[in-house]
mmCIF file with all atom_site columns, C-alpha atoms in Angstrom:
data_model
loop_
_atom_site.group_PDB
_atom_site.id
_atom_site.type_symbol
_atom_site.label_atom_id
_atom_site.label_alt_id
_atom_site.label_comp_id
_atom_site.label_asym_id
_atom_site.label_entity_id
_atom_site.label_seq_id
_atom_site.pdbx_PDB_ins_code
_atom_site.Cartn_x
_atom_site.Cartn_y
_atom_site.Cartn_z
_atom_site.occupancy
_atom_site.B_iso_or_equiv
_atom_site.pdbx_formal_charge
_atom_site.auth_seq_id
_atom_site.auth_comp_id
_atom_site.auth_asym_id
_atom_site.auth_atom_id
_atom_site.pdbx_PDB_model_num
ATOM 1   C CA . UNK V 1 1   ? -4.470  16.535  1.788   1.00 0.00 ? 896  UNK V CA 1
ATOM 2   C CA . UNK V 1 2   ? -5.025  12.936  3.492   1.00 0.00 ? 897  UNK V CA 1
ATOM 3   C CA . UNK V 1 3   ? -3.218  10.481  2.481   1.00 0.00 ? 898  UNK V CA 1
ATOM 4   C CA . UNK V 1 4   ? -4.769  7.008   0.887   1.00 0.00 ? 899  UNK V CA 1
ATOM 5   C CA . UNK V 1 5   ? -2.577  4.142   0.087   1.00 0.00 ? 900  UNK V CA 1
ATOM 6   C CA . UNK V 1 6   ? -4.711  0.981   -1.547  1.00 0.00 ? 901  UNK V CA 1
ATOM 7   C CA . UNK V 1 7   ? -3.630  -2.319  -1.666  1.00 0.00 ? 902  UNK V CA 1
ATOM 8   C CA . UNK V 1 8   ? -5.638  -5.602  -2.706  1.00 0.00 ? 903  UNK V CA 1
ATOM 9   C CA . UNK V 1 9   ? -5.902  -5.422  -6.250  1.00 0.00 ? 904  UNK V CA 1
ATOM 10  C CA . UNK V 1 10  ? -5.031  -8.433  -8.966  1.00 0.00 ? 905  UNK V CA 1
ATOM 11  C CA . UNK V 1 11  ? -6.611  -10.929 -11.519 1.00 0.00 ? 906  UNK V CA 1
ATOM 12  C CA . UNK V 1 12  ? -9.377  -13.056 -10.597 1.00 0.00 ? 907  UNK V CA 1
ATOM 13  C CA . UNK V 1 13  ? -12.052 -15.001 -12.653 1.00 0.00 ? 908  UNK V CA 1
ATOM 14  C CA . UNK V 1 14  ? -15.622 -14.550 -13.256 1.00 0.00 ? 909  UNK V CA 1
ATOM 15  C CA . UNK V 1 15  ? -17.344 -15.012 -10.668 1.00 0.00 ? 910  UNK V CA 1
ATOM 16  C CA . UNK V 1 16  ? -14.084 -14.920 -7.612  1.00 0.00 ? 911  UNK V CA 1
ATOM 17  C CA . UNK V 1 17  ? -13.790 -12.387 -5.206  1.00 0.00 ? 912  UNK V CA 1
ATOM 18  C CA . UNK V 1 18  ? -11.309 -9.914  -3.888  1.00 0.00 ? 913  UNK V CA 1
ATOM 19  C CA . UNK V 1 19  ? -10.936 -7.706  -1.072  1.00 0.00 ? 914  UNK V CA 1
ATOM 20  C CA . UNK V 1 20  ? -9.344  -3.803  -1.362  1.00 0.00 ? 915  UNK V CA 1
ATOM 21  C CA . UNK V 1 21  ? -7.469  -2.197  1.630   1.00 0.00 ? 916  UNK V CA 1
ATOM 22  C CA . UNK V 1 22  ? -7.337  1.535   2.067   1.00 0.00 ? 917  UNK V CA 1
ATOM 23  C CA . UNK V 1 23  ? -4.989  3.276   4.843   1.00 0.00 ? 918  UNK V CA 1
ATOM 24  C CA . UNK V 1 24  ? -5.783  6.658   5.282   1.00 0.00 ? 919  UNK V CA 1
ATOM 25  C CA . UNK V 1 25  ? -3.480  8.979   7.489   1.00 0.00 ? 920  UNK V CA 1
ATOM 26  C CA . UNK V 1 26  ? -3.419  12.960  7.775   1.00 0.00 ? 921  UNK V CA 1
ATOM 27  C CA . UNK V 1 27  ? -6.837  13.893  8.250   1.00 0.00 ? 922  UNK V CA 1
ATOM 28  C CA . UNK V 1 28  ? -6.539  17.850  9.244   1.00 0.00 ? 923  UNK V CA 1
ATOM 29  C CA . UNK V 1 29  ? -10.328 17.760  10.491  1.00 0.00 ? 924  UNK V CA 1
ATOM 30  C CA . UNK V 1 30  ? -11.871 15.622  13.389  1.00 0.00 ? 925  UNK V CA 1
ATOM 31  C CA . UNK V 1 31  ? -11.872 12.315  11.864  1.00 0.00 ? 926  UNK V CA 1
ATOM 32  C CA . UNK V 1 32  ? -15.731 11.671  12.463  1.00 0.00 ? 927  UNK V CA 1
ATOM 33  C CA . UNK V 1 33  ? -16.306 14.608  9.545   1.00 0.00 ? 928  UNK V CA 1
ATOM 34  C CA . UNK V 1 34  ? -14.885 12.446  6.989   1.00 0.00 ? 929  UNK V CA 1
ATOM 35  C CA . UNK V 1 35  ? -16.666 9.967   4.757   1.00 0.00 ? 930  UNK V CA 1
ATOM 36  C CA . UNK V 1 36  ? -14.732 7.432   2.978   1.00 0.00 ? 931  UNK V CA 1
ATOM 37  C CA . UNK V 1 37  ? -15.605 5.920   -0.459  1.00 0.00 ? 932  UNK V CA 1
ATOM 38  C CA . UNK V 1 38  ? -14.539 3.916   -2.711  1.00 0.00 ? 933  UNK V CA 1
ATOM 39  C CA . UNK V 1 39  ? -14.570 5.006   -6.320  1.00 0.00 ? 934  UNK V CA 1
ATOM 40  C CA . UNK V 1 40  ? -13.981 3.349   -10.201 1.00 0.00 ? 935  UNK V CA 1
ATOM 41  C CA . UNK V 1 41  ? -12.625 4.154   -13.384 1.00 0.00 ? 936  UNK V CA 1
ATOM 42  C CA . UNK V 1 42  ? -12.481 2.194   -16.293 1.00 0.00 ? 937  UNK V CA 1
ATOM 43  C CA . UNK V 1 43  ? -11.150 2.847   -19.543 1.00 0.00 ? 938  UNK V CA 1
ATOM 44  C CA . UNK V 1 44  ? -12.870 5.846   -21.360 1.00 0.00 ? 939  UNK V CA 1
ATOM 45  C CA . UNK V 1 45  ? -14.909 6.905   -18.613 1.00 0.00 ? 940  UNK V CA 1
ATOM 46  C CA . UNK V 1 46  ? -14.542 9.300   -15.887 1.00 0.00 ? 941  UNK V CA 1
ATOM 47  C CA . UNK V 1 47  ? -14.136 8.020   -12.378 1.00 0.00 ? 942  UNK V CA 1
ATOM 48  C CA . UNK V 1 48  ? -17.362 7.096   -10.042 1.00 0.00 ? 943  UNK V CA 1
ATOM 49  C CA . UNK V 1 49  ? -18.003 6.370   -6.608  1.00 0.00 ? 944  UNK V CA 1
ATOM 50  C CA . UNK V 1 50  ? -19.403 2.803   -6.163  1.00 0.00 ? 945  UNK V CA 1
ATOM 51  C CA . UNK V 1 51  ? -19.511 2.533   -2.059  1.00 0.00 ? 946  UNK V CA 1
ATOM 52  C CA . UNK V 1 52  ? -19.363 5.097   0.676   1.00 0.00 ? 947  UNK V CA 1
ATOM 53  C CA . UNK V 1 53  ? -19.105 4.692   4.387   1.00 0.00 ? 948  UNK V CA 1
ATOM 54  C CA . UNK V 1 54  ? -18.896 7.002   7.167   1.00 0.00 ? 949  UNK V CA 1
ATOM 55  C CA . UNK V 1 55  ? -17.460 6.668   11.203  1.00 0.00 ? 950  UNK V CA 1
ATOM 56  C CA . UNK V 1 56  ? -21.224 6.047   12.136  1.00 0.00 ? 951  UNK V CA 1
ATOM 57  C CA . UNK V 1 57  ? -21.041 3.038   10.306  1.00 0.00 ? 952  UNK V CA 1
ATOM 58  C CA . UNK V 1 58  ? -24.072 4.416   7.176   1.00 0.00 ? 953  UNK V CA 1
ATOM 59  C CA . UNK V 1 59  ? -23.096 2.851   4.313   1.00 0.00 ? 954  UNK V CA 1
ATOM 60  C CA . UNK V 1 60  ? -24.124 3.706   0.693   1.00 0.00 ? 955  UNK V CA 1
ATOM 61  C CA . UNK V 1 61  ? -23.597 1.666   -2.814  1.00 0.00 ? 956  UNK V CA 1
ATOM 62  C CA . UNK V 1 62  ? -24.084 2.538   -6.609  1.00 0.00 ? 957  UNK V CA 1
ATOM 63  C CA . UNK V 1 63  ? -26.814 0.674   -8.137  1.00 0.00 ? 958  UNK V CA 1
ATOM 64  C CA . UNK V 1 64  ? -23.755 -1.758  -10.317 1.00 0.00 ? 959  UNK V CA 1
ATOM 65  C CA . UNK V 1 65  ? -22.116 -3.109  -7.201  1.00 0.00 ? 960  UNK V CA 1
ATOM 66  C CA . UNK V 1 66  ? -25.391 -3.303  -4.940  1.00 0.00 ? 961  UNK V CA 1
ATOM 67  C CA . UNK V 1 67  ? -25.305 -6.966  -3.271  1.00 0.00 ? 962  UNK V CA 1
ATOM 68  C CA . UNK V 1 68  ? -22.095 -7.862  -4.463  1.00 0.00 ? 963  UNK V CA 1
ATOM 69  C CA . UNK V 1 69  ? -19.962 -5.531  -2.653  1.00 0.00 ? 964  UNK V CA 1
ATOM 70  C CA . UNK V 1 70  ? -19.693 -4.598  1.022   1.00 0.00 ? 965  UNK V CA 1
ATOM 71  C CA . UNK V 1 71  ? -17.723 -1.901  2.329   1.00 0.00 ? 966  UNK V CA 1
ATOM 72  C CA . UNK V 1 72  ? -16.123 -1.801  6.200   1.00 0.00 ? 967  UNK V CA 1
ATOM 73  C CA . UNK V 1 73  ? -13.975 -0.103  8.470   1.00 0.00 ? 968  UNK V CA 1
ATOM 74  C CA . UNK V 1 74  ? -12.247 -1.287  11.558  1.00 0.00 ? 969  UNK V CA 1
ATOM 75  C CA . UNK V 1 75  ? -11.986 -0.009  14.826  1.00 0.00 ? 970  UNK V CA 1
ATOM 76  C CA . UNK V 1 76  ? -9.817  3.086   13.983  1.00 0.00 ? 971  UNK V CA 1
ATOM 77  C CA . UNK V 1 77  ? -11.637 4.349   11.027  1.00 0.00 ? 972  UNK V CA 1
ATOM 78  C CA . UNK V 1 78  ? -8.765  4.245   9.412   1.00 0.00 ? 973  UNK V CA 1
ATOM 79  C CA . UNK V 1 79  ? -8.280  1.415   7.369   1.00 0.00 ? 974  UNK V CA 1
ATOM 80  C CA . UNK V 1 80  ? -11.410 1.067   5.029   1.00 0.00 ? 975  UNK V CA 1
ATOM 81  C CA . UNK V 1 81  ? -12.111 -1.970  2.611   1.00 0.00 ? 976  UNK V CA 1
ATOM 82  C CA . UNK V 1 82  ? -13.814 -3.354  0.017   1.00 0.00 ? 977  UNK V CA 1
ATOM 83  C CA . UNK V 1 83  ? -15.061 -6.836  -0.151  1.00 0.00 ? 978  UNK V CA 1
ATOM 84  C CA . UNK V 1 84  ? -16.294 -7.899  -3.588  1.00 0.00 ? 979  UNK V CA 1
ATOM 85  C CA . UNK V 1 85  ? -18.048 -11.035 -4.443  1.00 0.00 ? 980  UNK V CA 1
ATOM 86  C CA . UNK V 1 86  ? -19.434 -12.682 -7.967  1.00 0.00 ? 981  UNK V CA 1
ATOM 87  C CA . UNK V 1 87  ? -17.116 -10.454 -9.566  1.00 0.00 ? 982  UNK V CA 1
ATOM 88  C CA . UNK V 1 88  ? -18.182 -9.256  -13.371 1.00 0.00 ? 983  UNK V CA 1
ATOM 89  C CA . UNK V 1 89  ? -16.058 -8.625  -16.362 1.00 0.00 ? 984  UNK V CA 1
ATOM 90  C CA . UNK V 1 90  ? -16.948 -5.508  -16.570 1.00 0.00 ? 985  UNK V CA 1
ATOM 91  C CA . UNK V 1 91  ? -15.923 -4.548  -12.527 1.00 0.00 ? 986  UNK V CA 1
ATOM 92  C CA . UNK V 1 92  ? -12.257 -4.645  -14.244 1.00 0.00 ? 987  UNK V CA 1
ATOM 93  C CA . UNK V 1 93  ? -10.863 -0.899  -13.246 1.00 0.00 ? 988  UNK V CA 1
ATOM 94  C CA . UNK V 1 94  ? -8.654  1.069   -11.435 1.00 0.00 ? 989  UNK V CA 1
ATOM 95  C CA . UNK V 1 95  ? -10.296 1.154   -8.129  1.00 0.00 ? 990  UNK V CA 1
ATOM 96  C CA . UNK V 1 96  ? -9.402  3.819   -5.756  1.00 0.00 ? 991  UNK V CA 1
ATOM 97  C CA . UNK V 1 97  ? -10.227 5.187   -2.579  1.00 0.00 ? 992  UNK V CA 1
ATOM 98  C CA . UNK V 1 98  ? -10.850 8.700   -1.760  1.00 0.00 ? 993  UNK V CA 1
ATOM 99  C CA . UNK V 1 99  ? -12.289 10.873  1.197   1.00 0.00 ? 994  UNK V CA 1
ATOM 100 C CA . UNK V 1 100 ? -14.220 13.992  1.841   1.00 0.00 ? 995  UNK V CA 1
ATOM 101 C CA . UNK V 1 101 ? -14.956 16.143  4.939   1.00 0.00 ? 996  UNK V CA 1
ATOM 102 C CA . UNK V 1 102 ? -17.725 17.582  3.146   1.00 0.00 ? 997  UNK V CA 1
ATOM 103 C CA . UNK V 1 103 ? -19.868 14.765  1.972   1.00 0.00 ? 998  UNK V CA 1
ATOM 104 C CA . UNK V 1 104 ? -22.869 13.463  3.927   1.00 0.00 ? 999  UNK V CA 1
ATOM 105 C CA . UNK V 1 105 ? -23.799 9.427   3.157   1.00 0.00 ? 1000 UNK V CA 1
ATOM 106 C CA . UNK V 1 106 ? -27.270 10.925  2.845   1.00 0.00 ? 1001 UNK V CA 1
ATOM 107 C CA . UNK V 1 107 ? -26.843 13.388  -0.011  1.00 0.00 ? 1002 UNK V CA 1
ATOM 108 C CA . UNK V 1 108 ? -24.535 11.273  -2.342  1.00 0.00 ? 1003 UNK V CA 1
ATOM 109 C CA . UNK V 1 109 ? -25.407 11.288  -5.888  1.00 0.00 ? 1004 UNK V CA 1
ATOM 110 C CA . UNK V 1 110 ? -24.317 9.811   -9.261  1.00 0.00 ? 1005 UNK V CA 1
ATOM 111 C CA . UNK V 1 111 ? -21.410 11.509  -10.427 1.00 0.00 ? 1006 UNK V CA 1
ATOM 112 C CA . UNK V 1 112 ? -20.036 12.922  -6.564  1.00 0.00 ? 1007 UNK V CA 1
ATOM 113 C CA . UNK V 1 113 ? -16.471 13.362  -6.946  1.00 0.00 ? 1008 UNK V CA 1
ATOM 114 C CA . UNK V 1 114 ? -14.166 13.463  -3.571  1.00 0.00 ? 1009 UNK V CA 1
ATOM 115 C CA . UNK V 1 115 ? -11.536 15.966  -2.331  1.00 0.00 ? 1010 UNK V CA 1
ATOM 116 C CA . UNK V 1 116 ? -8.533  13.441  -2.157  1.00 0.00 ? 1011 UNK V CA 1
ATOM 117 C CA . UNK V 1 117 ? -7.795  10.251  -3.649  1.00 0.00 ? 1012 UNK V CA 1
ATOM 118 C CA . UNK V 1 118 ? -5.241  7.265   -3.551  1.00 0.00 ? 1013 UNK V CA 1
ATOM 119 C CA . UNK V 1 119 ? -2.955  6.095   -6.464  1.00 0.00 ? 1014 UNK V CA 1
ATOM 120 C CA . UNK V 1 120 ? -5.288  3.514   -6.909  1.00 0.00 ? 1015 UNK V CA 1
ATOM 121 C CA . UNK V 1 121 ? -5.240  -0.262  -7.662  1.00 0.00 ? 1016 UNK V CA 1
ATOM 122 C CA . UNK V 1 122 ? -6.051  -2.243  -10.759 1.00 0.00 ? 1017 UNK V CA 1
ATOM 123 C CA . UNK V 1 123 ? -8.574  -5.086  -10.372 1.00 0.00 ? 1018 UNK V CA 1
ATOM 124 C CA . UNK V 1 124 ? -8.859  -7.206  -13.513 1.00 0.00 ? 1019 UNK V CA 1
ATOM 125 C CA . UNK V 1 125 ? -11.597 -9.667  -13.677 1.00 0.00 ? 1020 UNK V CA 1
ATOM 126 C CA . UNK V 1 126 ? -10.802 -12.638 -16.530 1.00 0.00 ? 1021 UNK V CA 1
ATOM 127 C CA . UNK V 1 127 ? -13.160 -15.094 -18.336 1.00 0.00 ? 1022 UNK V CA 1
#
């Protein structure tokens, strides 16, 4: 499996913005076959993919984070992140990145899970 290790999360008011890191490392494929995505979960719901991105640079957003958050790689296409702005109550989650040789940016749809996934990393947006 590849390994994802996030980093980023924390508190931050209504309104603030934070940015995720994701490290991935152990990709058994060519790394160009692999989107990444970033997915969350809150509390009583099952986890869901909110941005995608793959090495070509295509990116893809759910509906509830369109506008507010931008997803990015650098150069290696190995460190992914997540930039989010005008942050919401209800964006507070565990937000975790996760990676897939077999999706396509093109065919994503609600409710696309991922192969492998990090720990993940709580973001908790306050009032």
């Amino acid at each position: 499996a590849v390994q994802l290790v996030e980093s980023g999360g924390g508190s931050v008011q209504v309104g603030g913005s934070l940015k995720l890191s994701c490290t991935a490392s152990g990709f058994i494929y060519k790394r160009s076959a692999y989107v990444m995505g970033w997915f969350r979960q809150t509390p009583g719901t099952e986890r869901e993919w909110i941005a995608a991105i793959d090495t070509s640079g295509n990116t893809i957003y759910a509906d509830s984070v369109k506008g507010r958050f931008t997803i990015s790689q650098d150069n290696t296409k190995n460190n992914v992140y997540l930039q989010m702005d005008s942050l919401k109550s209800e964006d507070t989650g565990m937000y975790y990145c996760a990676t897939d040789p077999r999706v396509r940016i093109a065919s994503m749809i609600t409710g696309r899970q991922f192969a492998d996934y990090g720990q993940g990393t709580q973001v908790t947006v306050v009032s």
